[in-house]
JSON list of C-alpha atoms in Angstrom, two decimals:
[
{"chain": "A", "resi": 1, "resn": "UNK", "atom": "CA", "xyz": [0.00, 0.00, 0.00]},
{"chain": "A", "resi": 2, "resn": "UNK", "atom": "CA", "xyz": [1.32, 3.26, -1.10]},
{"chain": "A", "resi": 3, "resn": "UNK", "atom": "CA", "xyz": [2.61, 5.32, 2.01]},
{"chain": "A", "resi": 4, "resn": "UNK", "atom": "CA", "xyz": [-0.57, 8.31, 0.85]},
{"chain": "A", "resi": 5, "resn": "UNK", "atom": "CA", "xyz": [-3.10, 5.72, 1.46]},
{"chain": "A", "resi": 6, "resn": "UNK", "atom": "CA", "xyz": [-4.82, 4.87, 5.17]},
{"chain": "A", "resi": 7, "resn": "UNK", "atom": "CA", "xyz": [-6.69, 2.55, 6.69]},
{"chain": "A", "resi": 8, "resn": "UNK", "atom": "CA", "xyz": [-9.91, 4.39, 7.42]},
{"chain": "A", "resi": 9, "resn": "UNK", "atom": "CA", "xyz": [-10.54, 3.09, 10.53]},
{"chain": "A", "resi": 10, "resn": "UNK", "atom": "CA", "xyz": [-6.89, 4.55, 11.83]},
{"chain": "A", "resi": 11, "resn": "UNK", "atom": "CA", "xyz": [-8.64, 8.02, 11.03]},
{"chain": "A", "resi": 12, "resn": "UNK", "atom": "CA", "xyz": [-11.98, 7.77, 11.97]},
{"chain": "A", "resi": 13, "resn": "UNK", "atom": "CA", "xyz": [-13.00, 4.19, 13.71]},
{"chain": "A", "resi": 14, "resn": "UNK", "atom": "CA", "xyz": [-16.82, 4.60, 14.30]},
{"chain": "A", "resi": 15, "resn": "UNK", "atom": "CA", "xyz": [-18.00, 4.76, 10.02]},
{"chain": "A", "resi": 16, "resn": "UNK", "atom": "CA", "xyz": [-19.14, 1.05, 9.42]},
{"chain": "A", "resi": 17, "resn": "UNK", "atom": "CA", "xyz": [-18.63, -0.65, 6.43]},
{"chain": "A", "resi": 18, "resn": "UNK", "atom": "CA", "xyz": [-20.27, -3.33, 4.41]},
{"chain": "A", "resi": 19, "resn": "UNK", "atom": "CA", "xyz": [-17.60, -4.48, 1.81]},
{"chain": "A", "resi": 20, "resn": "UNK", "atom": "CA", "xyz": [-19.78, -6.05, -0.82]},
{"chain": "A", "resi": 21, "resn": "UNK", "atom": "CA", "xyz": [-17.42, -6.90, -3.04]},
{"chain": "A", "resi": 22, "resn": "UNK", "atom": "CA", "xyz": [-15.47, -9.18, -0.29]},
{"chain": "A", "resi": 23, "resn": "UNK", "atom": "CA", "xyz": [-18.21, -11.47, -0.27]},
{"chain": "A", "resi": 24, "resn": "UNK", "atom": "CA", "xyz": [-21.07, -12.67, -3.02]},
{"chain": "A", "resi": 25, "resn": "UNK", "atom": "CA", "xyz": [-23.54, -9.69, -1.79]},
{"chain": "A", "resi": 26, "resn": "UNK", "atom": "CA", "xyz": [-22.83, -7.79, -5.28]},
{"chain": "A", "resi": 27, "resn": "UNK", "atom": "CA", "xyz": [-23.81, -7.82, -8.75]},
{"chain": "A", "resi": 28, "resn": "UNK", "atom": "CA", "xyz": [-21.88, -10.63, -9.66]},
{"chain": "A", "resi": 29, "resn": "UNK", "atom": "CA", "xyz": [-22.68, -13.14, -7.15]},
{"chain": "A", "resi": 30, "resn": "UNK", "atom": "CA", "xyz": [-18.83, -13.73, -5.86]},
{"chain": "A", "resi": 31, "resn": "UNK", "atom": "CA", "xyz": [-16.04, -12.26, -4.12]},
{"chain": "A", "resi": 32, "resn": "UNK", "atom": "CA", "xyz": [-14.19, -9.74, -6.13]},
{"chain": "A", "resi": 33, "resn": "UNK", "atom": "CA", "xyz": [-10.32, -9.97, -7.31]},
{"chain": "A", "resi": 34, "resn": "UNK", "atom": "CA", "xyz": [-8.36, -8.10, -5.05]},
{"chain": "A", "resi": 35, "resn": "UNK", "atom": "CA", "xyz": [-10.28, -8.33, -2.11]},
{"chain": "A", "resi": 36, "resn": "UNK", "atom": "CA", "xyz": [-8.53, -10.02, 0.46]},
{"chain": "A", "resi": 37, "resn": "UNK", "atom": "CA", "xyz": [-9.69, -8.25, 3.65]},
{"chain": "A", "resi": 38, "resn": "UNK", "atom": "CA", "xyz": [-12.71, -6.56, 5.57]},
{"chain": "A", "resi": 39, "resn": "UNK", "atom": "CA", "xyz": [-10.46, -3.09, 5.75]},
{"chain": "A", "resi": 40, "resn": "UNK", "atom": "CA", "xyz": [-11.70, -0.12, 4.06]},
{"chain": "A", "resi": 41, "resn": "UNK", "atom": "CA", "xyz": [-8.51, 2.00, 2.26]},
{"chain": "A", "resi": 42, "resn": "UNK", "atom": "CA", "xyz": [-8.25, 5.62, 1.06]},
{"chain": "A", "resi": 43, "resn": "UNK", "atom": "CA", "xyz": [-6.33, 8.26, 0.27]},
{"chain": "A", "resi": 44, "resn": "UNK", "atom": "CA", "xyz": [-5.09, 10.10, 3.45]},
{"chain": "A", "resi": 45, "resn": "UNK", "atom": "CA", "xyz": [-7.42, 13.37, 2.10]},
{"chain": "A", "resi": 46, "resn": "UNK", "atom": "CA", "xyz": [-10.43, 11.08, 1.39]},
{"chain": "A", "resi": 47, "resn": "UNK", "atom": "CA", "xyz": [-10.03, 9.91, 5.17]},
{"chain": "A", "resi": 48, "resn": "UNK", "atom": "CA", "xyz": [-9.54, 13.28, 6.84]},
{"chain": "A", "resi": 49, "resn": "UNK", "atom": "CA", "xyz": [-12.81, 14.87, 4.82]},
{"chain": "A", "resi": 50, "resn": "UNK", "atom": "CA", "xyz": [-14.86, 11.63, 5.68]},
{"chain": "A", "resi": 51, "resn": "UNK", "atom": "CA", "xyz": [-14.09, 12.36, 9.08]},
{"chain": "A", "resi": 52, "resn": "UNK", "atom": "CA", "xyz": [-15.64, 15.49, 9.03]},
{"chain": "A", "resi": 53, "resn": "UNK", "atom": "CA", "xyz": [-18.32, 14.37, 6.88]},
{"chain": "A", "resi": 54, "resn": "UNK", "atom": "CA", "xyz": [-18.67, 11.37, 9.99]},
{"chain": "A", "resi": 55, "resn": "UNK", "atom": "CA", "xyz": [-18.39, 14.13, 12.92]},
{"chain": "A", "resi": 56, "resn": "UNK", "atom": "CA", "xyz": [-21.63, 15.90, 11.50]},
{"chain": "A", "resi": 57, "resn": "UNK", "atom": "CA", "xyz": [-23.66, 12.85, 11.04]},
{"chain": "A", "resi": 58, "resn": "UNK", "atom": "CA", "xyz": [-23.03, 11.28, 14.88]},
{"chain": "A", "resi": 59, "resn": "UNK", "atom": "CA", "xyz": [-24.00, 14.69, 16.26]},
{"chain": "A", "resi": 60, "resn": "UNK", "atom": "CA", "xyz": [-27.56, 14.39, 14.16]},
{"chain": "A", "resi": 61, "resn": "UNK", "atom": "CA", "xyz": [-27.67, 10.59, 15.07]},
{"chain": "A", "resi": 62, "resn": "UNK", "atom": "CA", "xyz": [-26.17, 8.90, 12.19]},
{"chain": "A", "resi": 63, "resn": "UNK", "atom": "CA", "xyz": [-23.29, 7.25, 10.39]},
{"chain": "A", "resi": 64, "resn": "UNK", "atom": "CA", "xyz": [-21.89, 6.67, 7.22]},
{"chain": "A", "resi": 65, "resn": "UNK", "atom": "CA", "xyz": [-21.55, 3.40, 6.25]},
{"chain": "A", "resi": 66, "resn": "UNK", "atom": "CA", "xyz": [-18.99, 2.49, 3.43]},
{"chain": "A", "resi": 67, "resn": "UNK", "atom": "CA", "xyz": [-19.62, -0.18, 0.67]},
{"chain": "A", "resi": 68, "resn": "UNK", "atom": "CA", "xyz": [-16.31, 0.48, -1.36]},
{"chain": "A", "resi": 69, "resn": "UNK", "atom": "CA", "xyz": [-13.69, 2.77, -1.75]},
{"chain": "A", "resi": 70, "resn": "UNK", "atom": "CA", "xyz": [-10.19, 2.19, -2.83]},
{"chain": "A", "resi": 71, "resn": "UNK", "atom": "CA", "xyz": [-10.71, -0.32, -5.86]},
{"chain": "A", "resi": 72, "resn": "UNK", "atom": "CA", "xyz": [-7.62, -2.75, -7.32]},
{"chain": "A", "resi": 73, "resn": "UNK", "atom": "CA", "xyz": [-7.39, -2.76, -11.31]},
{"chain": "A", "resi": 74, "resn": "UNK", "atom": "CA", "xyz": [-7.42, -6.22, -10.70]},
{"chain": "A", "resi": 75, "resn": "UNK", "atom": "CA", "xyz": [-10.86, -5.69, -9.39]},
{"chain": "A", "resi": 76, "resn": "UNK", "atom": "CA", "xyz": [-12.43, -3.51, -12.69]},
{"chain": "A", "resi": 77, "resn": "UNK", "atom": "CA", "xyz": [-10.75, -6.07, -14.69]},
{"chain": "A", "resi": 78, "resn": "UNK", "atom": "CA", "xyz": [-12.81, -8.87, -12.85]},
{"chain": "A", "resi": 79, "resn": "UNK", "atom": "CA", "xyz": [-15.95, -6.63, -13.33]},
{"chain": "A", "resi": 80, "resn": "UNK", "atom": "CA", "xyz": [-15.09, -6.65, -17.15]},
{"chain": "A", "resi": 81, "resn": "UNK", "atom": "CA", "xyz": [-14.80, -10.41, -17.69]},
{"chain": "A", "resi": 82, "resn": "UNK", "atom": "CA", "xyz": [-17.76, -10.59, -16.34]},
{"chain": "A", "resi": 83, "resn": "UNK", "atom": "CA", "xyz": [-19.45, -8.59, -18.45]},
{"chain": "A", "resi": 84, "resn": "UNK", "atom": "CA", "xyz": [-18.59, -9.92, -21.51]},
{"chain": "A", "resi": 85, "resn": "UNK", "atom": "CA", "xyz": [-20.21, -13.21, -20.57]},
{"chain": "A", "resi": 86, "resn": "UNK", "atom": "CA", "xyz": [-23.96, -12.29, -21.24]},
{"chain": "A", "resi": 87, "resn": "UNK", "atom": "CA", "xyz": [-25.29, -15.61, -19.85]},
{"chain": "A", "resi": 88, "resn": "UNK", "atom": "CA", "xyz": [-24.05, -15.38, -16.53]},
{"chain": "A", "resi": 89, "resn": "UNK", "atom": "CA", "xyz": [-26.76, -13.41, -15.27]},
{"chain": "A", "resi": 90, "resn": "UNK", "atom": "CA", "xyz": [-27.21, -14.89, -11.56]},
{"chain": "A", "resi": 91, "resn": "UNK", "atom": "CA", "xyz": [-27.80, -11.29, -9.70]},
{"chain": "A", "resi": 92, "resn": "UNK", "atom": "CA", "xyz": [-30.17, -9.94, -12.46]},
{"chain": "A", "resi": 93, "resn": "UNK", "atom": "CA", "xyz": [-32.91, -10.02, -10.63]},
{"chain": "A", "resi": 94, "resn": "UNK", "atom": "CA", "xyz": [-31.75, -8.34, -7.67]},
{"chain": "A", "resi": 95, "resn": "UNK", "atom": "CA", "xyz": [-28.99, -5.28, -9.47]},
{"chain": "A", "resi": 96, "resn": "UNK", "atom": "CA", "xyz": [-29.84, -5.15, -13.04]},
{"chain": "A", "resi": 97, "resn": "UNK", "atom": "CA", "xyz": [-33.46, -6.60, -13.62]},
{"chain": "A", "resi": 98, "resn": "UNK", "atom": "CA", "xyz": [-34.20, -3.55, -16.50]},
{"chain": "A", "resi": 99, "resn": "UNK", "atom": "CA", "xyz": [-30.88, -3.51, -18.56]},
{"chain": "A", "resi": 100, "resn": "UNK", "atom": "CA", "xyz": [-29.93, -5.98, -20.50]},
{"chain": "A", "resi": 101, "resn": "UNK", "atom": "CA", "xyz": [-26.38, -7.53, -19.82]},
{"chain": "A", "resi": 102, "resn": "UNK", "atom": "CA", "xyz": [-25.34, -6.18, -23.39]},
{"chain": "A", "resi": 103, "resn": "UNK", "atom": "CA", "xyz": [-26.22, -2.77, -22.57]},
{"chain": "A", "resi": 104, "resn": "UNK", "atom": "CA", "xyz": [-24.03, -2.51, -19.48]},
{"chain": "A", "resi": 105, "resn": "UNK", "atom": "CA", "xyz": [-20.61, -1.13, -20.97]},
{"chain": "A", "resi": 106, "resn": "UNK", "atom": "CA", "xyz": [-23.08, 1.21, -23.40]},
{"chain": "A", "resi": 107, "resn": "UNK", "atom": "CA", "xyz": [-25.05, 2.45, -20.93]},
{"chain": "A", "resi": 108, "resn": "UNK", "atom": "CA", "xyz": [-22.41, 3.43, -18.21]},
{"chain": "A", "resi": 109, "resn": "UNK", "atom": "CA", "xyz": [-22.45, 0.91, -15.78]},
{"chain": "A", "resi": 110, "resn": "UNK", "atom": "CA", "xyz": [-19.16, -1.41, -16.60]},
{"chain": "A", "resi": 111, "resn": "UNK", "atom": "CA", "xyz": [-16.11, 0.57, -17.36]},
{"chain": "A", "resi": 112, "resn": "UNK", "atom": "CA", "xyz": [-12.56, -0.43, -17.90]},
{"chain": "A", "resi": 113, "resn": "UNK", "atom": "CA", "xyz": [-11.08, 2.29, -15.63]},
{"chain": "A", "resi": 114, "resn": "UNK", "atom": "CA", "xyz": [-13.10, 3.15, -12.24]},
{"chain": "A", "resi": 115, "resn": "UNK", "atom": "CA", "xyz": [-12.33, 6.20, -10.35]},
{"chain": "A", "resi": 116, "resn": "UNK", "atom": "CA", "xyz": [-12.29, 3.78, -7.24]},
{"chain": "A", "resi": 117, "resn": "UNK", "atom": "CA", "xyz": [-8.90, 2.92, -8.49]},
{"chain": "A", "resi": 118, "resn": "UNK", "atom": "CA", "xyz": [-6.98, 6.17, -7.88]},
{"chain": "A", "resi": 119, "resn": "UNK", "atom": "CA", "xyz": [-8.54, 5.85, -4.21]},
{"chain": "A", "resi": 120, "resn": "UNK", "atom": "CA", "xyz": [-10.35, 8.99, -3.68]},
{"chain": "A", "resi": 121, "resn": "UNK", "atom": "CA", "xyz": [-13.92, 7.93, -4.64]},
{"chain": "A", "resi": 122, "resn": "UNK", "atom": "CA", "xyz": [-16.39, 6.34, -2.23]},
{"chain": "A", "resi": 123, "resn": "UNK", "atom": "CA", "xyz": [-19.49, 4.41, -2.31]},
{"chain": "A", "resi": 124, "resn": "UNK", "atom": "CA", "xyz": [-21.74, 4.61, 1.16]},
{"chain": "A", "resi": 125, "resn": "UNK", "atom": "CA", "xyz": [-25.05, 5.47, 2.67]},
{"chain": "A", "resi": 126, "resn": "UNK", "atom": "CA", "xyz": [-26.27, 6.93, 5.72]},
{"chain": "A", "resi": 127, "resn": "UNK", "atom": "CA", "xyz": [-26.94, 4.24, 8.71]},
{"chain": "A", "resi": 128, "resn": "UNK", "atom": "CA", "xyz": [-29.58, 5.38, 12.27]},
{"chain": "A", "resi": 129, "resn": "UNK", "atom": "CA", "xyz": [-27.31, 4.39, 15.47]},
{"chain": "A", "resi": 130, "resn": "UNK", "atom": "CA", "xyz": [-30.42, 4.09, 17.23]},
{"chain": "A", "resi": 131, "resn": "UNK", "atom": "CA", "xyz": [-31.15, 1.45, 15.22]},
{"chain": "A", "resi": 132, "resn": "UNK", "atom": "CA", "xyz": [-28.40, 0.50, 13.23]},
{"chain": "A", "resi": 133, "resn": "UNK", "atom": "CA", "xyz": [-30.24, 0.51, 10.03]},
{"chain": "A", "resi": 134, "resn": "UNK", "atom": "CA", "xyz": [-29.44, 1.90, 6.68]},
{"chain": "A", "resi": 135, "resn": "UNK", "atom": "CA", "xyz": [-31.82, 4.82, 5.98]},
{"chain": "A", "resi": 136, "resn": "UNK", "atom": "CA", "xyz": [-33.97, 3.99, 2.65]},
{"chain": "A", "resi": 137, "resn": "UNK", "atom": "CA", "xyz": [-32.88, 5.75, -0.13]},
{"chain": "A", "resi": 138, "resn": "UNK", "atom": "CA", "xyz": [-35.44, 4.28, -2.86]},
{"chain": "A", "resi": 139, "resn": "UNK", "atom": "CA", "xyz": [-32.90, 1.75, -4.61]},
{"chain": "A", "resi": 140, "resn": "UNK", "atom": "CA", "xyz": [-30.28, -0.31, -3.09]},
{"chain": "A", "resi": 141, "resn": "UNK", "atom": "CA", "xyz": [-26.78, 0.02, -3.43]},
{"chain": "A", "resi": 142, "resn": "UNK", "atom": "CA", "xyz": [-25.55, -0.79, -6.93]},
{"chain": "A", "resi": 143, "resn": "UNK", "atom": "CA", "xyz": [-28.79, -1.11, -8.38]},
{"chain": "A", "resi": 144, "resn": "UNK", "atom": "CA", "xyz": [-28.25, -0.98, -12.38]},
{"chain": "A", "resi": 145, "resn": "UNK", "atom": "CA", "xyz": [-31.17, 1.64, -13.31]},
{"chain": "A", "resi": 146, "resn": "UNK", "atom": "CA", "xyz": [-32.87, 5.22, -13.43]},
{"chain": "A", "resi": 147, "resn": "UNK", "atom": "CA", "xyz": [-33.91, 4.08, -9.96]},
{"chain": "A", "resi": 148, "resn": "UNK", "atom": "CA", "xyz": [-30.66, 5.12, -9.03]},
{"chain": "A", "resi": 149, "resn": "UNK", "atom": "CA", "xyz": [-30.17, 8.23, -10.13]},
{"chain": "A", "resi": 150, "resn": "UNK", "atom": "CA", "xyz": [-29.70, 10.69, -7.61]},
{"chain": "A", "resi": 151, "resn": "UNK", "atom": "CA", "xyz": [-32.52, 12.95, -8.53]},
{"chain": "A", "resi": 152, "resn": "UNK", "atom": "CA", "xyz": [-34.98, 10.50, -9.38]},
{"chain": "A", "resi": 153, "resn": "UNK", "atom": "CA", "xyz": [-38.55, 11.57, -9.10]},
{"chain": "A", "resi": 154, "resn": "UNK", "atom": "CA", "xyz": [-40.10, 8.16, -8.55]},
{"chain": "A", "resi": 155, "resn": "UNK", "atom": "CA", "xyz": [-40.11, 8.10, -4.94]},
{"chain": "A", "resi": 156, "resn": "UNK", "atom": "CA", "xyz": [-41.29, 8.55, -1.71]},
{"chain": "A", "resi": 157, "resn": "UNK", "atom": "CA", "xyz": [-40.71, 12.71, -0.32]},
{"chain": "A", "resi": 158, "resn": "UNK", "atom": "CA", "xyz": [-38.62, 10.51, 2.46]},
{"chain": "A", "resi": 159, "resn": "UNK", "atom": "CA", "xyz": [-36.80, 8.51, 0.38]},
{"chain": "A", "resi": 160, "resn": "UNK", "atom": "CA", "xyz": [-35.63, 11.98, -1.47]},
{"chain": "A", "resi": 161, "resn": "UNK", "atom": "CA", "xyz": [-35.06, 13.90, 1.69]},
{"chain": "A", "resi": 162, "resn": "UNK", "atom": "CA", "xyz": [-32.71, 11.00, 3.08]},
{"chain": "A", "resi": 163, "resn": "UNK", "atom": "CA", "xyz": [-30.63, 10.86, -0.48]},
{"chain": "A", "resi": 164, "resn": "UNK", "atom": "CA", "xyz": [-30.28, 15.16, -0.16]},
{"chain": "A", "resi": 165, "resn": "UNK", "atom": "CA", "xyz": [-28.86, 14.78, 3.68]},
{"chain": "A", "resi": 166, "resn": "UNK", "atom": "CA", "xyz": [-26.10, 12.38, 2.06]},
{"chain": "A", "resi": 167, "resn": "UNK", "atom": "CA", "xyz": [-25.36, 14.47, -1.16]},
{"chain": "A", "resi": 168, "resn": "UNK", "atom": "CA", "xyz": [-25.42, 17.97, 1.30]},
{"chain": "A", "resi": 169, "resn": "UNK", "atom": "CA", "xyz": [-23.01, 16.83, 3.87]},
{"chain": "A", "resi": 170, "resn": "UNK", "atom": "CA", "xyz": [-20.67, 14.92, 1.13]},
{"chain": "A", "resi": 171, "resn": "UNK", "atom": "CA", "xyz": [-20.56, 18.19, -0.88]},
{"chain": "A", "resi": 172, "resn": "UNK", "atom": "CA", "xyz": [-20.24, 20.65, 1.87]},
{"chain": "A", "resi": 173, "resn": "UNK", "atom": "CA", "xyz": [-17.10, 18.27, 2.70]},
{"chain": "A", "resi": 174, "resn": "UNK", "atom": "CA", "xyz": [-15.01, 18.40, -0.20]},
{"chain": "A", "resi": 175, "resn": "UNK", "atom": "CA", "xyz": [-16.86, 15.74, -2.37]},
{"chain": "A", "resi": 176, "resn": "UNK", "atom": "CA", "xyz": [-18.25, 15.63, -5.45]},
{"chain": "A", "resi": 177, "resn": "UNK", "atom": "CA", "xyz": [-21.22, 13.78, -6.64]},
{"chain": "A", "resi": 178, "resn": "UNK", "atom": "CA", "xyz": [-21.60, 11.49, -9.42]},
{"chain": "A", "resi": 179, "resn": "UNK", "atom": "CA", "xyz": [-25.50, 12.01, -11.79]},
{"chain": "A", "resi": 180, "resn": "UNK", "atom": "CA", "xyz": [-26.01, 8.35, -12.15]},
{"chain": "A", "resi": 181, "resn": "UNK", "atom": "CA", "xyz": [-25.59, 6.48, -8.48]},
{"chain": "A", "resi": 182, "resn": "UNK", "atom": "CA", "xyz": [-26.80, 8.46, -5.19]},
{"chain": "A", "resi": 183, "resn": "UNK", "atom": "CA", "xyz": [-24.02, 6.47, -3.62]},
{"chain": "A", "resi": 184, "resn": "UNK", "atom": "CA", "xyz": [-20.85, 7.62, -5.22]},
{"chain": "A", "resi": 185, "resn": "UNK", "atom": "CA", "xyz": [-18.59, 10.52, -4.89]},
{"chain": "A", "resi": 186, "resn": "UNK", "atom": "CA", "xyz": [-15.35, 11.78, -5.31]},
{"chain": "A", "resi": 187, "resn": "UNK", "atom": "CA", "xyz": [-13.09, 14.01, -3.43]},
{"chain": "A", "resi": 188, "resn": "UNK", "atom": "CA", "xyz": [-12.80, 17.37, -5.67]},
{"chain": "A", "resi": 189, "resn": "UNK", "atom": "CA", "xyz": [-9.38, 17.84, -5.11]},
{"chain": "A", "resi": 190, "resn": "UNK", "atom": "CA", "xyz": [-7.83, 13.88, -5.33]},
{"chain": "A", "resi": 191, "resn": "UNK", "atom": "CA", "xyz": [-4.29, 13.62, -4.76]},
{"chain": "A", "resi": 192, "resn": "UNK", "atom": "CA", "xyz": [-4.23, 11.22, -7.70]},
{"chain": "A", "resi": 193, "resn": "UNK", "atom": "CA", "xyz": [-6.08, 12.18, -10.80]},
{"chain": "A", "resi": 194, "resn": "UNK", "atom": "CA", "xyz": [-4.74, 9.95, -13.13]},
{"chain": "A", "resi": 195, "resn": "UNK", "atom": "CA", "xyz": [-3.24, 7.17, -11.51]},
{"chain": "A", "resi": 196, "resn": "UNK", "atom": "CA", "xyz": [-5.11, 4.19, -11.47]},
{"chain": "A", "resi": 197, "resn": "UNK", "atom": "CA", "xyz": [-3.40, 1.48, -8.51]},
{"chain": "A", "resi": 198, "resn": "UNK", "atom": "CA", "xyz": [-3.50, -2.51, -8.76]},
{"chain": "A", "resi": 199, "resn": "UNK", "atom": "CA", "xyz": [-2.51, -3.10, -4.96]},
{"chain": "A", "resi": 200, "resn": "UNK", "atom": "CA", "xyz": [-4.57, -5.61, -3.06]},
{"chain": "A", "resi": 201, "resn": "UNK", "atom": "CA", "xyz": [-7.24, -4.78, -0.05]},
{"chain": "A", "resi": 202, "resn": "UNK", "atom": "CA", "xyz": [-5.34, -6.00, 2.58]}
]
């Protein structure tokens, strides 16, 4: 691990984190290449502003609660391979039920390069301490549709209000947001704009 990369939990302990693509929980149905253990790793810069981003949420009664961030090459590469084998389509269902596998690369949602990979751009949700449950944001995490476009009209007035708190705080912390998945954002000023790391979650 590059010495500008942290473990997030060295910075800020309480976030939780869900690593989907550690275990079959994804879109695929399988652990991910380059996956190797339940730590979260970002840039120092990501860590420090999702700190801040984490301080504001505990003091309203919430956390963030981190699905991916730092992504291996090794990893896009996996999603890639995958891809191109349309009839391997065992987490339809659940993450892509409206787009066809074909359409995936056209359409935005497979890429061969991920911002993930330069380790400054996040994937997470907001979770209630009270009741340690993930507030509902009207599509789940890496859901394959319009569903989950940030500003998608089709739901409930809560559903909106809960994605707004999570785009709000990101943005007033030094993130940008990303017009296809509520989910995702990027630190604006990433120490690493074009450099696109194959080192292992470890």
């Amino acid at each position: 691990m590059p010495k500008e990369f942290v473990y997030l939990e060295d910075i800020e302990s309480s976030i939780q984190k869900d690593l989907r693509y550690l275990s079959d929980k994804n879109f695929i149905g399988k652990p991910i290449d380059g996956y190797q253990n339940n730590c979260v790793i970002v840039s120092k810069e990501t860590a420090i502003a999702l700190k801040k981003v984490q301080t504001i949420l505990l003091e309203k009664g919430y956390s963030l609660k981190v699905f991916d961030t730092y992504r291996p090459q090794q990893a896009v590469d996996h999603f890639v391979r995958w891809a191109k084998v349309l009839n391997d389509t065992l987490m339809k269902s659940e993450y892509y039920p409206n787009v066809p596998k074909s359409e995936l690369f056209n359409q935005g949602y497979i890429a061969s390069k991920s911002g993930h990979t330069r380790g400054s751009t996040v994937d997470l949700t907001i979770v209630d301490v009270q009741t340690q449950k993930e507030l509902d944001m009207g599509s789940p995490y890496d859901f394959f549709g319009v569903e989950s476009h940030p500003f998608y009209s089709k739901i409930s007035k809560n559903q909106k209000e809960n994605r707004m708190l999570l785009r709000k705080v990101m943005l007033e912390n030094g993130f940008k947001p990303y017009e296809n998945e509520w989910w995702h954002f990027t630190l604006r000023n990433e120490p690493f704009p074009n450099t696109y790391f194959n080192f292992v979650v470890e």
